[in-house]
Amino acid sequence: MNAQYKKGVLELCVLSLLKQRDCYGYEISDSLSKRIDIADGTVYPILRKLKSDGLLTTYLQEESGGPPRKYYSITKLGREIYERDRAEYLQFAQAIRTLLEDQPDDKA
Amino acid sequence: MTKHEFMERLTNALKRNGIEDISEIIDEYEQHFAFKMADGFCEAEIAAKLGDPLQLAAQFCGDAPKKAPAGKRVGAIARLCFTGFWAGVFFILLAAWDAVLAACSFGSLAVAAGLLGKLGTWQAIVPMPYGVATVFSAAMVTLCVLMSVGCVYFTAFFRQLIRVYGRFHRNTLSAAAGGPVLPPLAASPNFPPKARRRLRRVALVALCAFAVLTIWAILLAMITSGCLEFWHAWGWFGYAA
């Protein structure tokens, strides 16, 4: 599938995961690459961009037997933008779906 | 590609692209390798799955916060002072209107209570038979309900306007500093649908009841007093009959 399609919605997917709970970078990369066919590395630039836009914050948390992990947490602004973009995307996807499925050739 | 090669290529590409805080980015990828290796993958597999370091480095471009010139910031603050002053005046006016609505609502209730309770003051100012007074006081109660709904809605509207202005304020400063600009907020208050429907129903019922009761009270007063200008007949507000 075209990589351009996916890139646009990955930010939305990351926000969706973080809306449920705080995660560290690898968790997000792992759970996304399990469901969507993307290069594992692409999640990190997205996390950094979302952070610099103020949609995410980070904090360090000690883990037993290891270096502290950097956790990402969604901000209030992040939630607001997520809700807006989610609604927009769902509407868009629904419209495209209807358009693509409604092929006269199929019926003929 | 080994982990070492991957990291070296990534670091070099990031440096070429002039990205700041490279160590932070490298840390994330180091951790990624650590987690994957704990799961039993070999370095070459992990590096292949991560993607091309050059392409990854390119994706980090364009997120660095841009430094805005100081003049732009001063200009933005000056503009905000100006708009802040006028917005402040406007908000005081709106708050005053909110207070007027609340006072009207309370006043209608006081009139209704006075008429119904045969309080001396009201008897002296607007004397009328008790039957007419009950209808008038019922009309006043519905007016009070109507005003209260108006007051609730207006307060919510006022609060939302302050939030809208706050967002504008934040966006102006943020844009001047080269930061992200957030979507503007809608000016209308966002009640939950249930509350909005309930408010609308209460307002409509109160409006209809107020109209019917007022007309009824006036007609009743005209019939009881036997003339069109019943306020003269009963000597309201000190008018001689």
mmCIF file of N, CA, C and O in Angstrom, chain B residues 122-179:
data_model
loop_
_atom_site.group_PDB
_atom_site.id
_atom_site.type_symbol
_atom_site.label_atom_id
_atom_site.label_comp_id
_atom_site.label_asym_id
_atom_site.label_seq_id
_atom_site.Cartn_x
_atom_site.Cartn_y
_atom_site.Cartn_z
ATOM 1 N N TRP B 122 -47.090 46.445 47.665
ATOM 2 C CA TRP B 122 -47.673 46.218 46.347
ATOM 3 C C TRP B 122 -49.142 46.619 46.327
ATOM 4 O O TRP B 122 -49.618 47.159 45.333
ATOM 5 N N GLN B 123 -49.817 46.381 47.448
ATOM 6 C CA GLN B 123 -51.229 46.788 47.550
ATOM 7 C C GLN B 123 -51.332 48.294 47.355
ATOM 8 O O GLN B 123 -52.264 48.790 46.721
ATOM 9 N N ALA B 124 -50.374 49.035 47.890
ATOM 10 C CA ALA B 124 -50.421 50.499 47.802
ATOM 11 C C ALA B 124 -50.042 50.969 46.404
ATOM 12 O O ALA B 124 -50.656 51.907 45.871
ATOM 13 N N ILE B 125 -49.038 50.327 45.758
ATOM 14 C CA ILE B 125 -48.570 50.814 44.449
ATOM 15 C C ILE B 125 -49.530 50.404 43.341
ATOM 16 O O ILE B 125 -49.952 51.237 42.532
ATOM 17 N N VAL B 126 -49.856 49.094 43.285
ATOM 18 C CA VAL B 126 -50.765 48.635 42.233
ATOM 19 C C VAL B 126 -51.960 47.903 42.851
ATOM 20 O O VAL B 126 -52.049 46.685 42.801
ATOM 21 N N PRO B 127 -52.866 48.660 43.435
ATOM 22 C CA PRO B 127 -54.026 48.008 44.038
ATOM 23 C C PRO B 127 -54.893 47.341 42.977
ATOM 24 O O PRO B 127 -55.064 47.886 41.883
ATOM 25 N N MET B 128 -55.364 46.115 43.265
ATOM 26 C CA MET B 128 -56.261 45.408 42.347
ATOM 27 C C MET B 128 -56.931 44.284 43.124
ATOM 28 O O MET B 128 -56.429 43.866 44.175
ATOM 29 N N PRO B 129 -58.057 43.788 42.605
ATOM 30 C CA PRO B 129 -58.728 42.672 43.281
ATOM 31 C C PRO B 129 -57.820 41.454 43.317
ATOM 32 O O PRO B 129 -57.005 41.265 42.410
ATOM 33 N N TYR B 130 -57.980 40.607 44.336
ATOM 34 C CA TYR B 130 -57.054 39.489 44.527
ATOM 35 C C TYR B 130 -57.113 38.496 43.362
ATOM 36 O O TYR B 130 -56.087 37.937 42.963
ATOM 37 N N GLY B 131 -58.276 38.307 42.777
ATOM 38 C CA GLY B 131 -58.418 37.385 41.639
ATOM 39 C C GLY B 131 -57.517 37.799 40.482
ATOM 40 O O GLY B 131 -56.819 36.986 39.888
ATOM 41 N N VAL B 132 -57.525 39.080 40.165
ATOM 42 C CA VAL B 132 -56.672 39.594 39.074
ATOM 43 C C VAL B 132 -55.195 39.467 39.472
ATOM 44 O O VAL B 132 -54.344 39.105 38.656
ATOM 45 N N ALA B 133 -54.936 39.746 40.749
ATOM 46 C CA ALA B 133 -53.546 39.711 41.236
ATOM 47 C C ALA B 133 -52.944 38.320 41.073
ATOM 48 O O ALA B 133 -51.772 38.187 40.717
ATOM 49 N N THR B 134 -53.732 37.265 41.310
ATOM 50 C CA THR B 134 -53.178 35.903 41.182
ATOM 51 C C THR B 134 -52.759 35.638 39.740
ATOM 52 O O THR B 134 -51.705 35.055 39.488
ATOM 53 N N VAL B 135 -53.607 36.081 38.770
ATOM 54 C CA VAL B 135 -53.249 35.842 37.360
ATOM 55 C C VAL B 135 -51.992 36.632 36.999
ATOM 56 O O VAL B 135 -51.074 36.121 36.347
ATOM 57 N N PHE B 136 -51.939 37.873 37.441
ATOM 58 C CA PHE B 136 -50.746 38.693 37.169
ATOM 59 C C PHE B 136 -49.506 38.043 37.787
ATOM 60 O O PHE B 136 -48.439 38.004 37.162
ATOM 61 N N SER B 137 -49.629 37.530 38.983
ATOM 62 C CA SER B 137 -48.445 36.959 39.638
ATOM 63 C C SER B 137 -48.022 35.673 38.938
ATOM 64 O O SER B 137 -46.820 35.396 38.822
ATOM 65 N N ALA B 138 -48.994 34.899 38.421
ATOM 66 C CA ALA B 138 -48.628 33.702 37.657
ATOM 67 C C ALA B 138 -47.837 34.109 36.409
ATOM 68 O O ALA B 138 -46.834 33.479 36.050
ATOM 69 N N ALA B 139 -48.294 35.193 35.749
ATOM 70 C CA ALA B 139 -47.573 35.688 34.564
ATOM 71 C C ALA B 139 -46.153 36.085 34.938
ATOM 72 O O ALA B 139 -45.198 35.823 34.203
ATOM 73 N N MET B 140 -46.005 36.690 36.119
ATOM 74 C CA MET B 140 -44.678 37.134 36.567
ATOM 75 C C MET B 140 -43.768 35.940 36.842
ATOM 76 O O MET B 140 -42.562 35.989 36.593
ATOM 77 N N VAL B 141 -44.354 34.849 37.365
ATOM 78 C CA VAL B 141 -43.545 33.648 37.630
ATOM 79 C C VAL B 141 -43.001 33.103 36.304
ATOM 80 O O VAL B 141 -41.813 32.763 36.184
ATOM 81 N N THR B 142 -43.870 33.056 35.273
ATOM 82 C CA THR B 142 -43.382 32.541 33.982
ATOM 83 C C THR B 142 -42.310 33.475 33.416
ATOM 84 O O THR B 142 -41.338 33.013 32.824
ATOM 85 N N LEU B 143 -42.474 34.775 33.636
ATOM 86 C CA LEU B 143 -41.457 35.734 33.162
ATOM 87 C C LEU B 143 -40.122 35.456 33.869
ATOM 88 O O LEU B 143 -39.050 35.491 33.250
ATOM 89 N N CYS B 144 -40.218 35.155 35.156
ATOM 90 C CA CYS B 144 -39.014 34.848 35.933
ATOM 91 C C CYS B 144 -38.307 33.621 35.346
ATOM 92 O O CYS B 144 -37.080 33.620 35.166
ATOM 93 N N VAL B 145 -39.099 32.583 35.003
ATOM 94 C CA VAL B 145 -38.509 31.363 34.423
ATOM 95 C C VAL B 145 -37.817 31.694 33.102
ATOM 96 O O VAL B 145 -36.675 31.297 32.845
ATOM 97 N N LEU B 146 -38.514 32.478 32.281
ATOM 98 C CA LEU B 146 -37.970 32.864 30.970
ATOM 99 C C LEU B 146 -36.648 33.611 31.127
ATOM 100 O O LEU B 146 -35.661 33.326 30.446
ATOM 101 N N MET B 147 -36.641 34.556 32.059
ATOM 102 C CA MET B 147 -35.426 35.351 32.299
ATOM 103 C C MET B 147 -34.304 34.469 32.834
ATOM 104 O O MET B 147 -33.141 34.669 32.490
ATOM 105 N N SER B 148 -34.652 33.501 33.667
ATOM 106 C CA SER B 148 -33.622 32.627 34.229
ATOM 107 C C SER B 148 -32.965 31.805 33.131
ATOM 108 O O SER B 148 -31.735 31.661 33.105
ATOM 109 N N VAL B 149 -33.792 31.279 32.212
ATOM 110 C CA VAL B 149 -33.227 30.511 31.092
ATOM 111 C C VAL B 149 -32.290 31.411 30.287
ATOM 112 O O VAL B 149 -31.172 31.025 29.936
ATOM 113 N N GLY B 150 -32.756 32.631 30.023
ATOM 114 C CA GLY B 150 -31.932 33.598 29.291
ATOM 115 C C GLY B 150 -30.619 33.841 30.006
ATOM 116 O O GLY B 150 -29.552 33.889 29.400
ATOM 117 N N CYS B 151 -30.705 33.952 31.310
ATOM 118 C CA CYS B 151 -29.522 34.238 32.129
ATOM 119 C C CYS B 151 -28.533 33.065 32.056
ATOM 120 O O CYS B 151 -27.335 33.268 31.865
ATOM 121 N N VAL B 152 -29.054 31.851 32.172
ATOM 122 C CA VAL B 152 -28.196 30.655 32.106
ATOM 123 C C VAL B 152 -27.500 30.587 30.749
ATOM 124 O O VAL B 152 -26.281 30.401 30.658
ATOM 125 N N TYR B 153 -28.279 30.774 29.687
ATOM 126 C CA TYR B 153 -27.703 30.688 28.350
ATOM 127 C C TYR B 153 -26.666 31.787 28.143
ATOM 128 O O TYR B 153 -25.574 31.548 27.627
ATOM 129 N N PHE B 154 -27.007 32.975 28.578
ATOM 130 C CA PHE B 154 -26.097 34.097 28.363
ATOM 131 C C PHE B 154 -24.806 33.930 29.150
ATOM 132 O O PHE B 154 -23.727 34.262 28.651
ATOM 133 N N THR B 155 -24.921 33.383 30.359
ATOM 134 C CA THR B 155 -23.711 33.141 31.154
ATOM 135 C C THR B 155 -22.796 32.157 30.435
ATOM 136 O O THR B 155 -21.581 32.366 30.353
ATOM 137 N N ALA B 156 -23.403 31.089 29.874
ATOM 138 C CA ALA B 156 -22.604 30.100 29.142
ATOM 139 C C ALA B 156 -21.950 30.743 27.922
ATOM 140 O O ALA B 156 -20.783 30.487 27.616
ATOM 141 N N PHE B 157 -22.711 31.586 27.238
ATOM 142 C CA PHE B 157 -22.200 32.290 26.061
ATOM 143 C C PHE B 157 -21.019 33.182 26.439
ATOM 144 O O PHE B 157 -19.987 33.204 25.761
ATOM 145 N N PHE B 158 -21.185 33.881 27.551
ATOM 146 C CA PHE B 158 -20.153 34.789 28.046
ATOM 147 C C PHE B 158 -18.872 34.008 28.380
ATOM 148 O O PHE B 158 -17.766 34.396 27.983
ATOM 149 N N ARG B 159 -19.039 32.887 29.062
ATOM 150 C CA ARG B 159 -17.889 32.055 29.413
ATOM 151 C C ARG B 159 -17.158 31.581 28.159
ATOM 152 O O ARG B 159 -15.933 31.603 28.085
ATOM 153 N N GLN B 160 -17.953 31.148 27.165
ATOM 154 C CA GLN B 160 -17.360 30.648 25.924
ATOM 155 C C GLN B 160 -16.595 31.764 25.214
ATOM 156 O O GLN B 160 -15.505 31.541 24.690
ATOM 157 N N LEU B 161 -17.162 32.974 25.228
ATOM 158 C CA LEU B 161 -16.490 34.115 24.576
ATOM 159 C C LEU B 161 -15.134 34.379 25.221
ATOM 160 O O LEU B 161 -14.157 34.661 24.525
ATOM 161 N N ILE B 162 -15.088 34.265 26.546
ATOM 162 C CA ILE B 162 -13.821 34.488 27.245
ATOM 163 C C ILE B 162 -12.811 33.410 26.821
ATOM 164 O O ILE B 162 -11.645 33.703 26.563
ATOM 165 N N ARG B 163 -13.295 32.168 26.693
ATOM 166 C CA ARG B 163 -12.400 31.096 26.246
ATOM 167 C C ARG B 163 -11.906 31.353 24.821
ATOM 168 O O ARG B 163 -10.738 31.143 24.518
ATOM 169 N N VAL B 164 -12.820 31.813 23.955
ATOM 170 C CA VAL B 164 -12.439 32.110 22.568
ATOM 171 C C VAL B 164 -11.353 33.179 22.543
ATOM 172 O O VAL B 164 -10.355 33.063 21.829
ATOM 173 N N TYR B 165 -11.553 34.204 23.390
ATOM 174 C CA TYR B 165 -10.560 35.270 23.416
ATOM 175 C C TYR B 165 -9.222 34.755 23.957
ATOM 176 O O TYR B 165 -8.158 35.114 23.446
ATOM 177 N N GLY B 166 -9.292 33.889 24.960
ATOM 178 C CA GLY B 166 -8.077 33.288 25.522
ATOM 179 C C GLY B 166 -7.301 32.519 24.463
ATOM 180 O O GLY B 166 -6.084 32.617 24.365
ATOM 181 N N ARG B 167 -8.042 31.778 23.635
ATOM 182 C CA ARG B 167 -7.400 30.998 22.569
ATOM 183 C C ARG B 167 -6.734 31.933 21.554
ATOM 184 O O ARG B 167 -5.620 31.695 21.120
ATOM 185 N N PHE B 168 -7.440 33.001 21.208
ATOM 186 C CA PHE B 168 -6.896 33.988 20.268
ATOM 187 C C PHE B 168 -5.609 34.601 20.825
ATOM 188 O O PHE B 168 -4.603 34.745 20.120
ATOM 189 N N HIS B 169 -5.652 34.923 22.113
ATOM 190 C CA HIS B 169 -4.514 35.513 22.806
ATOM 191 C C HIS B 169 -3.313 34.575 22.720
ATOM 192 O O HIS B 169 -2.212 34.964 22.341
ATOM 193 N N ARG B 170 -3.567 33.290 23.050
ATOM 194 C CA ARG B 170 -2.515 32.290 23.054
ATOM 195 C C ARG B 170 -1.942 32.105 21.654
ATOM 196 O O ARG B 170 -0.730 32.044 21.474
ATOM 197 N N ASN B 171 -2.851 32.036 20.655
ATOM 198 C CA ASN B 171 -2.411 31.815 19.279
ATOM 199 C C ASN B 171 -1.556 32.962 18.762
ATOM 200 O O ASN B 171 -0.576 32.737 18.066
ATOM 201 N N THR B 172 -1.941 34.184 19.107
ATOM 202 C CA THR B 172 -1.179 35.344 18.632
ATOM 203 C C THR B 172 0.239 35.301 19.178
ATOM 204 O O THR B 172 1.202 35.493 18.438
ATOM 205 N N LEU B 173 0.348 35.030 20.476
ATOM 206 C CA LEU B 173 1.678 34.957 21.100
ATOM 207 C C LEU B 173 2.474 33.799 20.518
ATOM 208 O O LEU B 173 3.657 33.932 20.212
ATOM 209 N N SER B 174 1.796 32.664 20.351
ATOM 210 C CA SER B 174 2.471 31.469 19.862
ATOM 211 C C SER B 174 2.970 31.667 18.435
ATOM 212 O O SER B 174 4.083 31.285 18.101
ATOM 213 N N ALA B 175 2.126 32.301 17.595
ATOM 214 C CA ALA B 175 2.514 32.541 16.203
ATOM 215 C C ALA B 175 3.712 33.481 16.141
ATOM 216 O O ALA B 175 4.625 33.291 15.338
ATOM 217 N N ALA B 176 3.730 34.483 17.028
ATOM 218 C CA ALA B 176 4.830 35.441 17.032
ATOM 219 C C ALA B 176 6.130 34.762 17.467
ATOM 220 O O ALA B 176 7.211 35.138 17.040
ATOM 221 N N ALA B 177 5.993 33.731 18.330
ATOM 222 C CA ALA B 177 7.186 33.034 18.805
ATOM 223 C C ALA B 177 7.546 31.872 17.878
ATOM 224 O O ALA B 177 8.453 31.115 18.172
ATOM 225 N N GLY B 178 6.791 31.719 16.783
ATOM 226 C CA GLY B 178 7.086 30.653 15.835
ATOM 227 C C GLY B 178 6.570 29.298 16.278
ATOM 228 O O GLY B 178 6.978 28.273 15.767
ATOM 229 N N GLY B 179 5.653 29.306 17.261
ATOM 230 C CA GLY B 179 5.119 28.048 17.778
ATOM 231 C C GLY B 179 3.890 27.602 16.998
ATOM 232 O O GLY B 179 3.493 28.258 16.039
#
